C-alpha positions as a LaTeX table, in Angstrom:
\begin{tabular}{lrrr}
\hline
Residue & $x$ (\AA) & $y$ (\AA) & $z$ (\AA) \\
\hline
Met1 & 89.32 & $-36.63$ & 63.30 \\
Asp2 & 91.31 & $-38.60$ & 65.87 \\
Phe3 & 91.98 & $-42.33$ & 66.20 \\
Val4 & 88.69 & $-43.07$ & 67.99 \\
Ser5 & 86.40 & $-40.95$ & 65.82 \\
Gly6 & 88.10 & $-42.32$ & 62.68 \\
Leu7 & 87.68 & $-45.99$ & 63.62 \\
His8 & 85.38 & $-48.01$ & 61.32 \\
Thr9 & 84.54 & $-51.71$ & 61.43 \\
Leu10 & 84.88 & $-53.38$ & 58.03 \\
Cys11 & 83.99 & $-56.99$ & 58.77 \\
Gly12 & 83.90 & $-59.57$ & 61.52 \\
Ala13 & 82.40 & $-62.68$ & 63.09 \\
Gly14 & 81.34 & $-63.77$ & 66.54 \\
Glu15 & 80.73 & $-61.26$ & 69.29 \\
Pro16 & 82.55 & $-60.05$ & 72.40 \\
Arg17 & 79.89 & $-61.06$ & 74.95 \\
Gly18 & 80.58 & $-64.71$ & 74.21 \\
Arg19 & 84.36 & $-64.07$ & 74.22 \\
Asn20 & 84.79 & $-65.63$ & 70.80 \\
Gly21 & 85.26 & $-63.78$ & 67.53 \\
Ile22 & 87.22 & $-61.24$ & 65.55 \\
Ala23 & 86.72 & $-57.90$ & 63.83 \\
Val24 & 88.66 & $-56.05$ & 61.15 \\
His25 & 88.73 & $-52.27$ & 61.45 \\
Ile26 & 90.08 & $-49.41$ & 59.37 \\
Phe27 & 91.28 & $-46.21$ & 61.04 \\
Val28 & 91.82 & $-42.80$ & 59.43 \\
Cys29 & 92.84 & $-39.74$ & 61.42 \\
Asn30 & 94.65 & $-36.43$ & 61.18 \\
Thr31 & 94.41 & $-35.19$ & 64.78 \\
Ser32 & 95.99 & $-36.47$ & 67.98 \\
Met33 & 93.94 & $-37.64$ & 70.94 \\
Ile34 & 94.17 & $-34.70$ & 73.36 \\
Asp35 & 93.11 & $-35.44$ & 76.95 \\
Arg36 & 91.39 & $-38.59$ & 75.67 \\
Cys37 & 92.28 & $-42.25$ & 76.00 \\
Leu38 & 90.72 & $-45.54$ & 74.90 \\
Tyr39 & 90.70 & $-49.00$ & 76.37 \\
Asn40 & 89.24 & $-52.10$ & 74.80 \\
Ser41 & 87.10 & $-54.17$ & 77.16 \\
Asp42 & 86.25 & $-56.60$ & 74.36 \\
Gly43 & 89.63 & $-57.92$ & 73.26 \\
Asp44 & 93.08 & $-57.21$ & 71.84 \\
Phe45 & 94.00 & $-54.78$ & 69.04 \\
Leu46 & 96.71 & $-55.66$ & 66.53 \\
Ile47 & 97.40 & $-52.33$ & 64.81 \\
Val48 & 99.00 & $-52.12$ & 61.35 \\
Pro49 & 99.80 & $-48.52$ & 60.35 \\
Gln50 & 99.86 & $-48.01$ & 56.59 \\
Gln51 & 100.35 & $-44.25$ & 56.23 \\
Gly52 & 101.83 & $-41.99$ & 58.89 \\
Lys53 & 103.46 & $-42.91$ & 62.17 \\
Leu54 & 101.69 & $-43.36$ & 65.52 \\
Leu55 & 103.08 & $-42.24$ & 68.86 \\
Ile56 & 101.10 & $-44.40$ & 71.28 \\
Thr57 & 101.07 & $-43.53$ & 74.96 \\
Thr58 & 100.06 & $-46.36$ & 77.29 \\
Glu59 & 100.01 & $-46.98$ & 81.02 \\
Phe60 & 103.27 & $-48.89$ & 80.46 \\
Gly61 & 105.10 & $-46.20$ & 78.48 \\
Lys62 & 105.28 & $-44.91$ & 74.93 \\
Met63 & 105.76 & $-46.64$ & 71.56 \\
Leu64 & 106.50 & $-45.04$ & 68.21 \\
Val65 & 104.97 & $-47.27$ & 65.55 \\
Glu66 & 105.66 & $-46.55$ & 61.86 \\
Pro67 & 104.46 & $-48.19$ & 58.63 \\
Asn68 & 106.08 & $-51.64$ & 58.27 \\
Glu69 & 105.81 & $-52.06$ & 62.03 \\
Ile70 & 102.91 & $-53.48$ & 64.04 \\
Cys71 & 101.87 & $-53.17$ & 67.65 \\
Val72 & 99.52 & $-55.05$ & 69.94 \\
Ile73 & 97.45 & $-53.31$ & 72.62 \\
Gln74 & 95.98 & $-56.00$ & 74.81 \\
Gln75 & 92.58 & $-56.06$ & 76.49 \\
Gly76 & 92.02 & $-53.38$ & 79.11 \\
Met77 & 95.14 & $-51.29$ & 78.45 \\
Arg78 & 94.52 & $-47.56$ & 78.25 \\
Phe79 & 96.18 & $-45.79$ & 75.36 \\
Ser80 & 96.18 & $-42.54$ & 73.37 \\
Val81 & 97.35 & $-42.05$ & 69.78 \\
Glu82 & 99.30 & $-39.01$ & 68.62 \\
Val83 & 99.63 & $-38.48$ & 64.86 \\
Phe84 & 101.68 & $-36.14$ & 62.68 \\
Gly85 & 99.44 & $-35.64$ & 59.66 \\
Glu86 & 97.05 & $-37.74$ & 57.61 \\
Thr87 & 97.27 & $-41.26$ & 59.02 \\
Arg88 & 95.66 & $-44.54$ & 58.05 \\
Gly89 & 95.88 & $-48.21$ & 58.88 \\
Tyr90 & 94.26 & $-51.53$ & 59.71 \\
Ile91 & 93.32 & $-53.26$ & 62.97 \\
Leu92 & 92.70 & $-56.92$ & 63.71 \\
Glu93 & 90.73 & $-57.39$ & 66.92 \\
Val94 & 90.33 & $-60.75$ & 68.65 \\
Tyr95 & 87.90 & $-61.64$ & 71.45 \\
Gly96 & 88.66 & $-64.34$ & 73.99 \\
Ala97 & 92.27 & $-65.08$ & 73.04 \\
His98 & 95.63 & $-63.33$ & 72.98 \\
Phe99 & 98.14 & $-63.18$ & 70.16 \\
Glu100 & 101.17 & $-65.43$ & 70.49 \\
Leu101 & 103.97 & $-66.79$ & 68.37 \\
Pro102 & 103.02 & $-69.79$ & 66.22 \\
Asp103 & 104.34 & $-73.24$ & 67.06 \\
Leu104 & 107.46 & $-73.82$ & 64.96 \\
Gly105 & 107.28 & $-77.62$ & 64.78 \\
Pro106 & 110.09 & $-79.07$ & 62.62 \\
Ile107 & 111.50 & $-75.57$ & 62.05 \\
Gly108 & 112.95 & $-75.85$ & 65.53 \\
Ala109 & 114.17 & $-73.10$ & 67.83 \\
Asn110 & 114.70 & $-70.20$ & 65.42 \\
Gly111 & 112.73 & $-68.75$ & 62.54 \\
Leu112 & 109.78 & $-66.62$ & 61.48 \\
Ala113 & 109.22 & $-63.89$ & 64.11 \\
Asn114 & 111.84 & $-64.38$ & 66.81 \\
Pro115 & 110.96 & $-63.39$ & 70.41 \\
Arg116 & 114.08 & $-61.24$ & 70.75 \\
Asp117 & 112.78 & $-58.77$ & 68.14 \\
Phe118 & 109.60 & $-57.78$ & 70.00 \\
Leu119 & 109.90 & $-54.51$ & 71.91 \\
Val120 & 107.97 & $-53.34$ & 74.98 \\
Pro121 & 107.75 & $-49.77$ & 76.33 \\
Val122 & 110.05 & $-48.33$ & 78.95 \\
Ala123 & 108.05 & $-47.15$ & 81.97 \\
Trp124 & 106.90 & $-43.53$ & 81.72 \\
Tyr125 & 104.39 & $-41.54$ & 83.72 \\
Glu126 & 102.91 & $-38.10$ & 84.17 \\
Asp127 & 101.42 & $-36.65$ & 87.34 \\
Arg128 & 99.08 & $-34.18$ & 85.66 \\
Gln129 & 95.80 & $-32.65$ & 86.73 \\
Val130 & 93.26 & $-31.88$ & 83.99 \\
Pro131 & 90.77 & $-29.34$ & 85.39 \\
Gly132 & 88.86 & $-29.23$ & 82.09 \\
Gly133 & 88.28 & $-32.97$ & 82.25 \\
Tyr134 & 90.04 & $-36.03$ & 80.85 \\
Thr135 & 87.83 & $-38.36$ & 78.78 \\
Val136 & 88.28 & $-42.11$ & 79.28 \\
Ile137 & 86.58 & $-44.13$ & 76.51 \\
Ser138 & 85.76 & $-47.81$ & 76.83 \\
Lys139 & 84.95 & $-50.08$ & 73.92 \\
Tyr140 & 82.50 & $-52.44$ & 75.57 \\
Gln141 & 80.33 & $-55.02$ & 73.77 \\
Gly142 & 81.08 & $-53.30$ & 70.48 \\
Lys143 & 80.01 & $-49.82$ & 71.60 \\
Leu144 & 81.87 & $-46.80$ & 72.96 \\
Phe145 & 81.21 & $-45.39$ & 76.43 \\
Ala146 & 82.87 & $-42.31$ & 77.91 \\
Ala147 & 83.54 & $-41.05$ & 81.43 \\
Gln148 & 85.27 & $-37.92$ & 82.74 \\
Gln149 & 88.00 & $-37.56$ & 85.34 \\
Asp150 & 90.21 & $-34.64$ & 86.39 \\
Tyr151 & 93.66 & $-36.26$ & 86.03 \\
Ser152 & 95.76 & $-38.12$ & 83.47 \\
Pro153 & 95.42 & $-41.92$ & 83.56 \\
Tyr154 & 99.11 & $-42.28$ & 82.72 \\
Asn155 & 100.19 & $-42.02$ & 86.36 \\
Val156 & 101.65 & $-45.54$ & 86.56 \\
Val157 & 105.23 & $-45.05$ & 87.78 \\
Ala158 & 106.46 & $-48.59$ & 87.08 \\
Trp159 & 105.26 & $-52.02$ & 86.05 \\
His160 & 106.34 & $-55.66$ & 86.15 \\
Gly161 & 105.18 & $-58.88$ & 84.53 \\
Asn162 & 104.64 & $-59.77$ & 80.88 \\
Tyr163 & 101.09 & $-58.56$ & 80.15 \\
Thr164 & 102.23 & $-55.53$ & 78.19 \\
Pro165 & 101.75 & $-53.75$ & 74.89 \\
Tyr166 & 104.46 & $-54.53$ & 72.37 \\
Lys167 & 105.63 & $-53.73$ & 68.86 \\
Tyr168 & 107.50 & $-55.55$ & 66.07 \\
His169 & 109.24 & $-54.46$ & 62.87 \\
Leu170 & 108.21 & $-56.65$ & 59.92 \\
Glu171 & 111.68 & $-56.46$ & 58.37 \\
Lys172 & 112.88 & $-58.61$ & 61.30 \\
Phe173 & 110.82 & $-61.56$ & 60.04 \\
Met174 & 113.04 & $-64.51$ & 59.11 \\
Val175 & 111.44 & $-65.76$ & 55.89 \\
Ile176 & 111.26 & $-69.46$ & 55.10 \\
Asn177 & 110.44 & $-70.58$ & 51.56 \\
Ala178 & 110.52 & $-73.56$ & 49.20 \\
Val179 & 114.03 & $-74.10$ & 47.75 \\
Ala180 & 113.37 & $-77.06$ & 45.39 \\
Phe181 & 109.86 & $-77.15$ & 43.92 \\
Asp182 & 106.22 & $-76.45$ & 44.72 \\
His183 & 104.88 & $-74.21$ & 47.51 \\
Ala184 & 105.00 & $-74.56$ & 51.24 \\
Asp185 & 101.76 & $-73.76$ & 53.03 \\
Pro186 & 101.40 & $-69.97$ & 53.53 \\
Ser187 & 101.33 & $-70.63$ & 57.27 \\
Ile188 & 105.13 & $-70.35$ & 57.08 \\
Phe189 & 104.57 & $-66.58$ & 56.82 \\
Thr190 & 102.66 & $-66.36$ & 60.14 \\
Val191 & 103.91 & $-63.62$ & 62.46 \\
Leu192 & 101.35 & $-63.98$ & 65.26 \\
Thr193 & 98.40 & $-66.25$ & 65.91 \\
Ala194 & 95.41 & $-66.29$ & 68.23 \\
Lys195 & 94.48 & $-69.91$ & 68.83 \\
Thr196 & 91.14 & $-71.62$ & 69.33 \\
Thr197 & 90.55 & $-74.57$ & 71.62 \\
Arg198 & 90.85 & $-76.87$ & 68.58 \\
Ala199 & 94.43 & $-77.90$ & 67.89 \\
Gly200 & 95.78 & $-76.43$ & 64.68 \\
Val201 & 92.79 & $-74.14$ & 64.09 \\
Ala202 & 93.35 & $-70.40$ & 64.47 \\
Leu203 & 90.82 & $-67.86$ & 65.60 \\
Ala204 & 93.03 & $-65.42$ & 63.68 \\
Asp205 & 96.47 & $-65.40$ & 62.10 \\
Phe206 & 98.50 & $-62.36$ & 61.11 \\
Val207 & 100.47 & $-63.34$ & 58.00 \\
Ile208 & 102.87 & $-61.27$ & 55.88 \\
Phe209 & 104.31 & $-61.67$ & 52.37 \\
Pro210 & 107.69 & $-59.95$ & 52.67 \\
Pro211 & 110.55 & $-59.51$ & 50.17 \\
Arg212 & 112.24 & $-62.86$ & 49.53 \\
Trp213 & 113.87 & $-65.09$ & 46.94 \\
Gly214 & 111.85 & $-67.30$ & 44.58 \\
Val215 & 113.83 & $-70.31$ & 43.36 \\
Ala216 & 111.34 & $-73.19$ & 42.93 \\
Asn217 & 111.75 & $-75.20$ & 39.71 \\
Asn218 & 108.92 & $-76.63$ & 37.60 \\
Thr219 & 106.54 & $-74.51$ & 39.65 \\
Phe220 & 103.95 & $-71.79$ & 39.12 \\
Arg221 & 105.57 & $-69.43$ & 41.59 \\
Pro222 & 102.84 & $-66.90$ & 42.43 \\
Pro223 & 100.30 & $-67.87$ & 45.11 \\
Tyr224 & 98.42 & $-70.81$ & 43.65 \\
Tyr225 & 94.69 & $-71.00$ & 42.88 \\
His226 & 92.81 & $-72.50$ & 45.76 \\
Arg227 & 89.74 & $-72.73$ & 47.95 \\
Asn228 & 90.27 & $-72.44$ & 51.66 \\
Cys229 & 88.55 & $-73.40$ & 54.91 \\
Met230 & 89.71 & $-70.01$ & 56.25 \\
Ser231 & 88.48 & $-66.47$ & 55.55 \\
Glu232 & 91.26 & $-64.30$ & 54.09 \\
Phe233 & 91.38 & $-60.53$ & 54.45 \\
Met234 & 94.32 & $-59.11$ & 52.46 \\
Gly235 & 95.83 & $-55.68$ & 53.03 \\
Leu236 & 98.74 & $-53.79$ & 51.53 \\
Ile237 & 101.11 & $-51.52$ & 53.46 \\
Lys238 & 103.28 & $-50.52$ & 50.49 \\
Gly239 & 104.27 & $-51.55$ & 46.97 \\
His240 & 102.40 & $-53.91$ & 44.62 \\
Tyr241 & 101.02 & $-57.30$ & 45.62 \\
Glu242 & 102.54 & $-59.94$ & 43.36 \\
Ala243 & 99.24 & $-61.73$ & 42.59 \\
Lys244 & 97.38 & $-58.54$ & 41.64 \\
Glu245 & 99.75 & $-55.73$ & 40.71 \\
Glu246 & 97.05 & $-53.43$ & 39.31 \\
Gly247 & 94.05 & $-52.12$ & 41.21 \\
Phe248 & 95.07 & $-53.34$ & 44.68 \\
Gln249 & 96.30 & $-50.17$ & 46.35 \\
Pro250 & 98.11 & $-49.55$ & 49.64 \\
Gly251 & 95.46 & $-48.91$ & 52.26 \\
Gly252 & 92.93 & $-51.06$ & 50.41 \\
Gly253 & 91.81 & $-54.57$ & 51.17 \\
Ser254 & 90.16 & $-57.67$ & 49.77 \\
Leu255 & 88.09 & $-60.34$ & 51.47 \\
His256 & 88.08 & $-63.86$ & 50.06 \\
Ser257 & 85.42 & $-65.78$ & 51.93 \\
Met258 & 85.91 & $-69.38$ & 52.92 \\
Met259 & 85.54 & $-71.94$ & 50.14 \\
Thr260 & 85.34 & $-69.25$ & 47.45 \\
Pro261 & 88.01 & $-69.97$ & 44.79 \\
His262 & 90.61 & $-67.29$ & 44.16 \\
Gly263 & 94.19 & $-66.73$ & 43.09 \\
Pro264 & 96.34 & $-64.53$ & 40.84 \\
Asp265 & 94.69 & $-62.33$ & 38.23 \\
Ala266 & 94.95 & $-63.07$ & 34.50 \\
Asp267 & 97.95 & $-60.76$ & 33.92 \\
Cys268 & 99.91 & $-62.42$ & 36.71 \\
Phe269 & 99.05 & $-65.88$ & 35.36 \\
Glu270 & 100.29 & $-65.07$ & 31.85 \\
Lys271 & 103.46 & $-63.41$ & 33.07 \\
Ala272 & 104.38 & $-66.20$ & 35.51 \\
Ser273 & 103.52 & $-68.99$ & 33.05 \\
Lys274 & 105.94 & $-67.62$ & 30.45 \\
Ala275 & 108.73 & $-66.51$ & 32.75 \\
Lys276 & 112.10 & $-68.22$ & 32.70 \\
Leu277 & 112.53 & $-69.97$ & 36.05 \\
Glu278 & 115.67 & $-68.39$ & 37.41 \\
Pro279 & 116.37 & $-67.28$ & 40.98 \\
Glu280 & 114.53 & $-63.98$ & 41.38 \\
Arg281 & 113.65 & $-61.47$ & 44.01 \\
Val282 & 109.96 & $-61.43$ & 44.93 \\
Ala283 & 108.04 & $-58.51$ & 46.46 \\
Asp284 & 110.96 & $-56.10$ & 46.79 \\
Gly285 & 109.63 & $-52.77$ & 48.02 \\
Thr286 & 106.33 & $-54.43$ & 48.97 \\
Met287 & 104.67 & $-55.52$ & 52.18 \\
Ala288 & 101.33 & $-57.27$ & 51.83 \\
Phe289 & 99.66 & $-59.00$ & 54.74 \\
Met290 & 96.68 & $-61.19$ & 55.57 \\
Phe291 & 94.28 & $-61.43$ & 58.49 \\
Glu292 & 93.16 & $-65.06$ & 58.29 \\
Ser293 & 90.41 & $-66.61$ & 60.40 \\
Ser294 & 88.59 & $-69.91$ & 60.76 \\
Leu295 & 85.39 & $-67.88$ & 61.22 \\
Ser296 & 83.07 & $-66.83$ & 58.38 \\
Leu297 & 83.35 & $-63.04$ & 58.16 \\
Ala298 & 80.41 & $-60.75$ & 57.40 \\
Val299 & 80.98 & $-57.28$ & 55.91 \\
Thr300 & 79.43 & $-54.29$ & 57.68 \\
Lys301 & 77.14 & $-51.70$ & 56.14 \\
Trp302 & 80.05 & $-49.25$ & 56.41 \\
Gly303 & 82.20 & $-51.53$ & 54.26 \\
Leu304 & 79.52 & $-52.24$ & 51.67 \\
Gln305 & 77.86 & $-48.83$ & 51.41 \\
Thr306 & 78.87 & $-45.98$ & 53.71 \\
Ser307 & 82.58 & $-45.99$ & 52.86 \\
Asn308 & 81.74 & $-45.63$ & 49.15 \\
Arg309 & 84.89 & $-47.58$ & 48.33 \\
Leu310 & 83.54 & $-50.97$ & 47.28 \\
Asp311 & 85.11 & $-52.30$ & 44.07 \\
Lys312 & 82.14 & $-53.91$ & 42.35 \\
Asn313 & 84.27 & $-55.01$ & 39.39 \\
Tyr314 & 86.87 & $-56.91$ & 41.43 \\
Tyr315 & 85.77 & $-60.30$ & 40.11 \\
Lys316 & 86.53 & $-59.26$ & 36.53 \\
Cys317 & 90.29 & $-59.68$ & 37.09 \\
Trp318 & 89.72 & $-63.45$ & 36.70 \\
Glu319 & 87.38 & $-63.40$ & 33.69 \\
Pro320 & 90.17 & $-63.47$ & 31.04 \\
Leu321 & 91.56 & $-66.73$ & 32.48 \\
Lys322 & 91.25 & $-69.64$ & 30.04 \\
Ser323 & 91.71 & $-73.36$ & 30.31 \\
His324 & 95.10 & $-74.59$ & 29.11 \\
Phe325 & 94.46 & $-78.26$ & 29.79 \\
Asn326 & 95.75 & $-80.58$ & 27.10 \\
Pro327 & 95.17 & $-84.32$ & 27.71 \\
Lys328 & 97.81 & $-85.18$ & 25.10 \\
Cys329 & 100.54 & $-83.23$ & 26.88 \\
Lys330 & 102.80 & $-85.54$ & 28.92 \\
\hline
\end{tabular}
């Protein structure tokens, strides 16, 4: 199974014909794309490998993308994926917008994902005839169409401009955190955003929760309990997510729909409530991430049934939580 045949849509909203929406995909593959390439007529792919590295050939050159790195293949760019064993990962697709760095506001010139750390391919080409046929696949209006030609599409000798594929290593992210008390908004962990026409409202954000220091005093340090006007799809590249250390496995995911309350599980609550508040390392050896959207995401039949991976007991992680409110406590 190669990258295209192992691509499954998990959830999404909107649709590509109207040029507004997103989709979340899972890919699993163990075979390279041989004399096959894909281009996305619908939108941009943000690819997050979780297991196994990807050698991606594009019309602009090649990129080696490993777990803990991401890459973006923008609309219309032809690419092929070579793998080196069992490989798995996540994809965030956006229609009608491109990913860009978030506005830094009072942070100023430097911080979060810095432009200097994004890498683009060096030009590479091949002048190769393929008598047996080269298959060019287009993802168009959510479906796949294929055509044959007798030569490699990677015959672009050079390129210029800034409409390119690119990659980024998540360890380069300059983390900002609260250093006195309380939490800053999780938007401080945004790596890339795809904006809507409404100021301050994202079509999609790519957010990470990297290793960092926790030092806030008089504070429940794990992610707080909340309801949100955004849909939150969580994924895990490696390690253990701090708010749910058991049952949330690398390669898995969770979807918290907008305005549905959620937060740390009962074990995390008890542990964090009793912990001595000293400076501590958080999420060492872990990289969790979130695809966040202002759209209301619907789960596909593949996600609910065909994949046979739905955790129907997920909600039970909150059932042991009890009220600790004491009106006499001051």
